[in-house]
Coordinates of C-alpha atoms and ligand atoms in Angstrom, one line a residue:
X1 CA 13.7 14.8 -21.1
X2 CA 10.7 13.7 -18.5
X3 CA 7.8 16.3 -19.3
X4 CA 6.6 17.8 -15.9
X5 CA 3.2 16.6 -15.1
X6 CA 0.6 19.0 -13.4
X7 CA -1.1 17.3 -10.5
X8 CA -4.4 17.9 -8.7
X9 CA -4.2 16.5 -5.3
X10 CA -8.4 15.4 -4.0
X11 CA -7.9 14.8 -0.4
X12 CA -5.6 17.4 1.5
X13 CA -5.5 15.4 4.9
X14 CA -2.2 13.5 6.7
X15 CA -0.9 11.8 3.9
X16 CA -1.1 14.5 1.2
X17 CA 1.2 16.6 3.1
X18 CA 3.1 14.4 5.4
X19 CA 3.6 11.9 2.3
X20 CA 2.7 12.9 -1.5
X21 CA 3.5 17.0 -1.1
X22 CA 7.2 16.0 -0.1
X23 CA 7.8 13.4 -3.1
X24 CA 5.9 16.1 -5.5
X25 CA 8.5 18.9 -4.0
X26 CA 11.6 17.0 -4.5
X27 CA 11.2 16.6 -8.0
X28 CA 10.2 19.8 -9.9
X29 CA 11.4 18.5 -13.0
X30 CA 8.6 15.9 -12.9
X31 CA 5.4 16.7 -11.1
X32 CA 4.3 20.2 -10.6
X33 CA 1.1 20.7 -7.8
X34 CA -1.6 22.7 -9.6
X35 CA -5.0 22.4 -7.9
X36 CA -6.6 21.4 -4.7
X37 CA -9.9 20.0 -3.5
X38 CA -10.8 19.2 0.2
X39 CA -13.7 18.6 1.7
X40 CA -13.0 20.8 4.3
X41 CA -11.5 24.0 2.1
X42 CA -9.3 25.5 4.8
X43 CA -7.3 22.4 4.6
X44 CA -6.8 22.4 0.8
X45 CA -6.1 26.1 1.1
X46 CA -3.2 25.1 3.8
X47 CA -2.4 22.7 1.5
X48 CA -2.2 24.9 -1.8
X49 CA 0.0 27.9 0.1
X50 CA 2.6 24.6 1.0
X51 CA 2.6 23.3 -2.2
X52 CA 2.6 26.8 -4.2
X53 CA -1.0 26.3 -5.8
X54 CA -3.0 29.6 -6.3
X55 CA -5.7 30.1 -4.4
X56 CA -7.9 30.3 -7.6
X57 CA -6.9 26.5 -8.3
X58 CA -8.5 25.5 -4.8
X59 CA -11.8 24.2 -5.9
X60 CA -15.1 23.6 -4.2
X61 CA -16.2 20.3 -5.9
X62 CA -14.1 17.4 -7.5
X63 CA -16.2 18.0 -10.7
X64 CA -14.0 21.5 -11.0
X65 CA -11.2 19.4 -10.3
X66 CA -11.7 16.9 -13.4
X67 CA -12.9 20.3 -15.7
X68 CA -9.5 21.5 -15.8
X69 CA -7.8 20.9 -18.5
X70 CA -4.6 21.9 -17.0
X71 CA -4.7 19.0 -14.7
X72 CA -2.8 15.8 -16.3
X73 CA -3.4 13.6 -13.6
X74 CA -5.4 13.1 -10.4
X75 CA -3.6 12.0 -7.3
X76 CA -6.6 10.8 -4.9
X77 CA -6.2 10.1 -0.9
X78 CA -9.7 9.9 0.2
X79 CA -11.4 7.6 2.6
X80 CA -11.3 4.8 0.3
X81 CA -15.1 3.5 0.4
X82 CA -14.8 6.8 -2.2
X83 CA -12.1 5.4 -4.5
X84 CA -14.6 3.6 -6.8
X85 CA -16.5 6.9 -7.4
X86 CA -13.4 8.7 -7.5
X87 CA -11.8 6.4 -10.7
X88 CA -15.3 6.6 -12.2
X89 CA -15.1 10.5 -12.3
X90 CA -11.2 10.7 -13.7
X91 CA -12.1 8.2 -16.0
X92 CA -14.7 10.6 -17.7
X93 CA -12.9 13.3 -17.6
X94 CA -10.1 11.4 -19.4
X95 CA -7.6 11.7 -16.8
X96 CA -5.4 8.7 -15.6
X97 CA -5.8 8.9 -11.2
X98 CA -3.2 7.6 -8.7
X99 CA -5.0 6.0 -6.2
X100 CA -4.3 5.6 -2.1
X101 CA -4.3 2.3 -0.9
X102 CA -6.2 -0.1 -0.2
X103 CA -7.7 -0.3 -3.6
X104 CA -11.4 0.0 -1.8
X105 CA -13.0 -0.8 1.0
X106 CA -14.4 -3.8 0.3
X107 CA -14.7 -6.6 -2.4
X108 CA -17.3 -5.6 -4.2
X109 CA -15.6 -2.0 -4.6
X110 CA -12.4 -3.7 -5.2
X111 CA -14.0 -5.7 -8.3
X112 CA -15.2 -2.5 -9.7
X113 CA -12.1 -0.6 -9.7
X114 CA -10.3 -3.5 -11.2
X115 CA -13.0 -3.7 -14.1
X116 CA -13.2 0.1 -14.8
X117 CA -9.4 0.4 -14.8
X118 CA -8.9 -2.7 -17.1
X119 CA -11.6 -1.4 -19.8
X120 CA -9.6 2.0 -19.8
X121 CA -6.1 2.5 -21.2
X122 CA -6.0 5.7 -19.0
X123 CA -3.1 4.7 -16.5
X124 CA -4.8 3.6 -12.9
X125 CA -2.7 2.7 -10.6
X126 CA -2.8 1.9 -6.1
X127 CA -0.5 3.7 -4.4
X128 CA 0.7 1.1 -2.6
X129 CA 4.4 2.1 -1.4
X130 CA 5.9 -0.8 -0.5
X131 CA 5.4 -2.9 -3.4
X132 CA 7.8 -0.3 -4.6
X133 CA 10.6 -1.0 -1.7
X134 CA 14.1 -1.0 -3.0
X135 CA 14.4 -4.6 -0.4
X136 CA 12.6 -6.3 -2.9
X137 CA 14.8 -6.6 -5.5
X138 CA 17.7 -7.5 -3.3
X139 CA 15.8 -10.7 -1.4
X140 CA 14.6 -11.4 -4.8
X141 CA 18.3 -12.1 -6.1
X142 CA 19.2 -13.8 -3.1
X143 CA 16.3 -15.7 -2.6
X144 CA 17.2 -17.7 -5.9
X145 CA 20.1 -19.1 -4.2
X146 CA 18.1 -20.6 -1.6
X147 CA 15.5 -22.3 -3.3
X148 CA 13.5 -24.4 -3.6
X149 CA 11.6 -22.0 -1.1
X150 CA 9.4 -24.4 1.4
X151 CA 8.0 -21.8 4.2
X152 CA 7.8 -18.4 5.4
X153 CA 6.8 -16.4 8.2
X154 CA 5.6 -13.0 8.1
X155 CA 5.7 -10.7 11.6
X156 CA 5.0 -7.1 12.1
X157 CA 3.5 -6.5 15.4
X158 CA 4.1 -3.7 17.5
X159 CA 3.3 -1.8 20.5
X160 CA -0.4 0.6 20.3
X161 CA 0.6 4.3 19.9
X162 CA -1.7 6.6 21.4
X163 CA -0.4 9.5 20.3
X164 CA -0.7 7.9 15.8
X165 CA -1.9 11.1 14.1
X166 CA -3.8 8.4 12.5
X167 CA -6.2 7.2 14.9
X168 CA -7.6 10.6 14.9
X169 CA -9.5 10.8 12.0
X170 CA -13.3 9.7 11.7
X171 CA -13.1 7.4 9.0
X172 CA -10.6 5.1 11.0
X173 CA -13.0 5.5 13.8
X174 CA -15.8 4.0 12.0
X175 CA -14.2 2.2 9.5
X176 CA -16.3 1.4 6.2
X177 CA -13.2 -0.5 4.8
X178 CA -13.6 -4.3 6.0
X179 CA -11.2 -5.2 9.0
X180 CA -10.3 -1.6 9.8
X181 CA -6.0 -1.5 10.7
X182 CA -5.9 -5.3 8.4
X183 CA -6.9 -3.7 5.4
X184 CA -5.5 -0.2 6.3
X185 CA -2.1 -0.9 7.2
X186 CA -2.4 -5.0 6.4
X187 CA -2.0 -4.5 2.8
X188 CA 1.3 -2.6 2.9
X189 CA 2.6 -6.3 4.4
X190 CA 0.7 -8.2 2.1
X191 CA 2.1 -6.5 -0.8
X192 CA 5.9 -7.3 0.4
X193 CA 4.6 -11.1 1.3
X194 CA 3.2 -11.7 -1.9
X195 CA 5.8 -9.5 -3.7
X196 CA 8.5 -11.7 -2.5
X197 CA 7.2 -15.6 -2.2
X198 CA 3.8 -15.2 -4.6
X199 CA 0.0 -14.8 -4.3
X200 CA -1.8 -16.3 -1.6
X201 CA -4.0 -19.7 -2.2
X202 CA -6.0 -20.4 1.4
X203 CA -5.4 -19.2 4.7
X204 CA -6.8 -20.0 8.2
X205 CA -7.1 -17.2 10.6
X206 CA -8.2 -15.4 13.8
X207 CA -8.8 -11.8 13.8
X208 CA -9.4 -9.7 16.8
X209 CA -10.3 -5.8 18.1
X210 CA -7.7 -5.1 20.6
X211 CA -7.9 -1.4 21.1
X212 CA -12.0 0.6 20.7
X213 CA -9.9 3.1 19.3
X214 CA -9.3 0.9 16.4
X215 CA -12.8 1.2 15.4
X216 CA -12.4 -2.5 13.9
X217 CA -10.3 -5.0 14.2
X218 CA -6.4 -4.4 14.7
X219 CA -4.5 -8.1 14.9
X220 CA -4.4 -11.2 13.0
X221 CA -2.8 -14.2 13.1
X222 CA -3.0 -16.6 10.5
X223 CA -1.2 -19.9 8.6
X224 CA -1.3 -19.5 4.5
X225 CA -0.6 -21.3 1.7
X226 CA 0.7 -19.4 -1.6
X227 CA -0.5 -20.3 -5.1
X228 CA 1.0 -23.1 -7.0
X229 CA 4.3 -23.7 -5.1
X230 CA 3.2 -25.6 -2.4
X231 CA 5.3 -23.0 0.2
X232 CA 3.1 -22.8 3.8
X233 CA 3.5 -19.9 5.9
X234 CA 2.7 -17.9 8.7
X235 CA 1.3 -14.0 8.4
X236 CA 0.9 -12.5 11.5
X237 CA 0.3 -8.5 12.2
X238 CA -1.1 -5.9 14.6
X239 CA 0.3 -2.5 16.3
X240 CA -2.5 -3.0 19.3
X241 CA -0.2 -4.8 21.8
X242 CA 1.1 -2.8 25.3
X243 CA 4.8 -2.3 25.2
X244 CA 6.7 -4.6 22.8
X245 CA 9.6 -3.9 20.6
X246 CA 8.7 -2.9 16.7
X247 CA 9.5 -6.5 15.3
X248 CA 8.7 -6.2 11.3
X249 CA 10.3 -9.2 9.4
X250 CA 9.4 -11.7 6.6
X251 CA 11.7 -14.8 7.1
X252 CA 11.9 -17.2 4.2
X253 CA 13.1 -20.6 4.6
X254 CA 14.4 -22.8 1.7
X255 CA 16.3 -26.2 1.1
X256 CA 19.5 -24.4 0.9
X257 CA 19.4 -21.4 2.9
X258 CA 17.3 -18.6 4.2
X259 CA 16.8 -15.4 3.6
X260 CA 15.1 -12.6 5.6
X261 CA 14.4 -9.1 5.2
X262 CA 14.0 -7.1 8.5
X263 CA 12.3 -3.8 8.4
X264 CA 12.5 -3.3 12.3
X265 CA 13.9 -0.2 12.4
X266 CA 12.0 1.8 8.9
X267 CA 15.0 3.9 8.8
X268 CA 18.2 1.0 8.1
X269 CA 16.1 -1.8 7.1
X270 CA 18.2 -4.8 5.8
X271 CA 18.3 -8.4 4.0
X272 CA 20.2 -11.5 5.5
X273 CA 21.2 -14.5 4.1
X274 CA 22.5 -17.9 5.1
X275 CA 22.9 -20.1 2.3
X276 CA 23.6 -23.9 3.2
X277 CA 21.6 -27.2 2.8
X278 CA 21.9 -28.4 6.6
X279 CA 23.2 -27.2 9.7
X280 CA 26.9 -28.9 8.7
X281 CA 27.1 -26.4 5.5
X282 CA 26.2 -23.4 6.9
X283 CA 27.5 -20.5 5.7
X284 CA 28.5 -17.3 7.5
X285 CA 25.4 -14.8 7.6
X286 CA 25.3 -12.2 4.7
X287 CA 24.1 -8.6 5.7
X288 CA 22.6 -6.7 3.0
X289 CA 22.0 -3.3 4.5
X290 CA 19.4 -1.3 2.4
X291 CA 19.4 2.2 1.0
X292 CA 15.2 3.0 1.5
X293 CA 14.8 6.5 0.4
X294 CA 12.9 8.5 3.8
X295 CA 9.8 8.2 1.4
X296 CA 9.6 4.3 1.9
X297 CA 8.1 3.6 -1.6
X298 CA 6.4 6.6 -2.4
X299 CA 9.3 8.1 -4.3
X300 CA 9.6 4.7 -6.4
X301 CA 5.9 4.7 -6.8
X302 CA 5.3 8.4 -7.9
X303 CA 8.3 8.2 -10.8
X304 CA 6.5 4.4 -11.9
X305 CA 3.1 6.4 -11.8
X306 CA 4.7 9.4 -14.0
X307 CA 6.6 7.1 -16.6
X308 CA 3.7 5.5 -17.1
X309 CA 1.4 8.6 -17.8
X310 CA 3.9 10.3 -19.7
X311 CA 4.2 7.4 -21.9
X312 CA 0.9 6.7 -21.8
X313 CA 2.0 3.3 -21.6
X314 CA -0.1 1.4 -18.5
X315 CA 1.7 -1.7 -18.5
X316 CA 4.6 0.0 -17.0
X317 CA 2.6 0.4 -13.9
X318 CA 3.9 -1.9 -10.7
X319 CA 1.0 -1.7 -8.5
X320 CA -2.1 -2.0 -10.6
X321 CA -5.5 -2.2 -9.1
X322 CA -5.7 -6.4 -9.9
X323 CA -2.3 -6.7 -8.0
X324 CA -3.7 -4.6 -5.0
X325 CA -6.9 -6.3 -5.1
X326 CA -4.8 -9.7 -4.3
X327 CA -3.8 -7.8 -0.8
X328 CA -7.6 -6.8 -0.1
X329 CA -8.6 -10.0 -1.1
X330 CA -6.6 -11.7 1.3
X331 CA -7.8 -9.3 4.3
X332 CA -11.6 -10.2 3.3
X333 CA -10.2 -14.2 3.7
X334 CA -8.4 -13.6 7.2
X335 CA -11.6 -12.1 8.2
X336 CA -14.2 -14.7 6.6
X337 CA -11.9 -17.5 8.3
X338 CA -11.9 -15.9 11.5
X339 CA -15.8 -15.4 11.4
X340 CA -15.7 -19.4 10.6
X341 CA -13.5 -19.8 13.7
X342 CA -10.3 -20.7 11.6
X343 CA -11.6 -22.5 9.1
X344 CA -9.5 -22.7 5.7
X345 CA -11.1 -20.1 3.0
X346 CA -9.6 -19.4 -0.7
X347 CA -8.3 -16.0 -1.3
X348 CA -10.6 -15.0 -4.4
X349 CA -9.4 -14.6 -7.4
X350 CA -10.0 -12.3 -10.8
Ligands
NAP401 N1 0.6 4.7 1.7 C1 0.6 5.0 3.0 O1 1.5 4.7 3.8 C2 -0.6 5.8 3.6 C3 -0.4 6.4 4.8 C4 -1.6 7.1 5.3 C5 -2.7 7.2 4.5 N2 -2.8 6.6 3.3 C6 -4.0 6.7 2.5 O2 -4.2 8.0 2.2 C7 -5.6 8.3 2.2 C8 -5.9 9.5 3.1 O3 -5.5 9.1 4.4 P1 -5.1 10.2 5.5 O4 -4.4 9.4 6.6 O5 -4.4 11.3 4.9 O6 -6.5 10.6 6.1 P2 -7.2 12.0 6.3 O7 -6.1 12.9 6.9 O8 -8.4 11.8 7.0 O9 -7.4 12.5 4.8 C9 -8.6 12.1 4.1 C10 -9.2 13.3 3.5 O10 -10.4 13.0 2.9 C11 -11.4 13.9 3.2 N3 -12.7 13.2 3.4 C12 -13.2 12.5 4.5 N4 -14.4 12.1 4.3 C13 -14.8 12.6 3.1 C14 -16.0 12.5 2.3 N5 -17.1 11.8 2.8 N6 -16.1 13.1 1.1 C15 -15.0 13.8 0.7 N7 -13.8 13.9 1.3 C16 -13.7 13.3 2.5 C17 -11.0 14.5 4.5 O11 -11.5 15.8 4.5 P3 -11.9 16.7 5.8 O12 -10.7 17.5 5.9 O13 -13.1 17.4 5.5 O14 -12.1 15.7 6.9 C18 -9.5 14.4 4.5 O15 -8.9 15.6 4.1 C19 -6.3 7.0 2.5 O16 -6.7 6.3 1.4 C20 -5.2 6.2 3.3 O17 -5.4 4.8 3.2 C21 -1.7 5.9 2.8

């Protein structure tokens, strides 16, 4: 039997509701919503009447918030230039704290969070959904029959949406977090990249503001080399273009095949294969559709987040802040390249 595990969600804005609130409510059996905190408290109050939280349990500080001892865990989805105060305070209160992506919103920030979740056994973990994508495992299997892997090429670019309930609020608009959309949406692709052909060694890239709405910069385009494989690649990625088809897909070449996973179209995303050492032995194409849950991730990553804290058991957790501060890390080296006018620049590491 999984024990239900009473949540307090800090941060009632987009994501909480459109995202979180929908996971929590499929699965009563595992999570139950008790208290709120927003900065703004009609918003948490919406919040709490949606997610069945009484009013009383709608607090006025986060301090409140880590006082209650009814709370098990804290889910978090602030701006994050707050995530490294926001770990600091679950952490004394004794609570593990689910954390929205990216891990911080810069290196320095990224560092901490990575030191204060690794001297805690509380579980700490970056909700970072699509390191949890059910695509993953099925390229993984298939990509051992193409290997050695050689190359990649990473593309998710995509056509500027004016109407993205996103580029509404302030802290997009004057970003703190470095690169603005790189590290904002950047890291979901960098977590599949690296999930699927290993961490990043160098890159060389140019970064650019294509839209003032972006508040930062929106598009990069960069060549990469991953960590002790010797496998070059391409990452390119930016939404900031005029009218273009949504083209997301991570093609990995080997010696004896390829394999690429195509997440176009969010809703019937699927893997292909061609397995065959030359043009002569080609095989036919293989077309793995994939079953995504509408969640993309979350689902995966909320029931990894609860196993862990209800076994109390950390190294469970998938996306842990060292494994999301890879995908930040390599945003701060697109954008110290770029500054560099495309010079190569290591990726740091822990
Ligand atoms: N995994 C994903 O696919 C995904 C998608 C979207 C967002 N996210 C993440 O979710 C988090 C929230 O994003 P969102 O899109 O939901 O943004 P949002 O709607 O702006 O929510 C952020 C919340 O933080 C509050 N806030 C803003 N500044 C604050 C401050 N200085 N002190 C305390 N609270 C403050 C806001 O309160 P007010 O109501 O007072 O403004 C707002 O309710 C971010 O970490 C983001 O990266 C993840």
């Amino acid at each position: 039997m999984s024990p239900v595990l009473n949540v307090a969600v800090v941060g009632t804005g987009i994501f909480a509701k459109d995202g979180h609130l929908p996971v929590y409510s499929a699965h009563p059996d595992k999570f139950n919503v008790v208290a709120a905190f927003n900065r703004t408290k009609s918003k948490a109050l919406d919040f709490a009447k949606a997610a069945g939280v009484p009013e009383e349990k709608v607090y006025d500080t986060i301090e409140e918030v880590m006082n209650d001892k009814n709370v098990t865990y804290i889910d978090g989805l602030l701006p994050v230039q707050l995530n490294p105060t926001l770990v600091k305070k679950a952490i004394e209160a004794g609570k593990p704290i689910l954390l929205e992506k990216p891990i911080a919103a810069n290196m320095a920030q990224a560092r901490e969070v990575v030191e204060l979740a690794e001297k805690t056994d509380l579980p700490i973990a970056i909700a970072e959904n699509w390191s949890y994508l059910e695509c993953i495992d099925v390229a993984k299997k298939h990509i051992q029959r193409i290997g050695p892997v050689v190359a990649f090429t990473h593309n998710s670019t995509g056509p500027f949406v004016k109407n993205n309930k996103y580029l509404a609020t302030t802290w997009r608009q004057n970003p703190e977090h470095i690169g603005g959309f790189l590290s904002d949406g950047g890291v979901h692709q960098l977590a599949l990249v690296t999930a699927l052909v290993g961490d990043i060694d160098t890159v060389s890239a140019h970064t650019a503001q294509v839209r003032k709405e972006s508040g930062d910069c929106d598009i990069v385009f960069s060549t990469v080399t991953v960590k002790d494989s010797g496998i070059i690649g391409t990452f390119t990625y930016g939404s900031a273009f005029g009218a273009t088809e949504k083209s997301v897909y991570l093609k990995i070449y080997g010696k004896n095949g390829n394999v690429t996973v195509d997440l176009s179209d969010k809703t019937a995303p699927v893997v292909k294969v061609r397995v065959g050492d030359c043009a002569e032995n080609a095989q036919d194409e293989e077309i793995y559709p994939i079953d995504q849950d509408s969640s993309f991730g979350v689902q995966a990553e909320f029931l990894n987040f609860h196993e862990a804290v209800a076994k109390n058991d950390k190294s469970l957790l998938v996306s842990t802040p060292r494994v999301a501060f890879h995908h930040l890390a390599c945003v701060a080296a697109f954008l110290e390249s770029s500054d560099k006018k495309g010079d190569n620049v290591k990726v740091e590491r822990l």
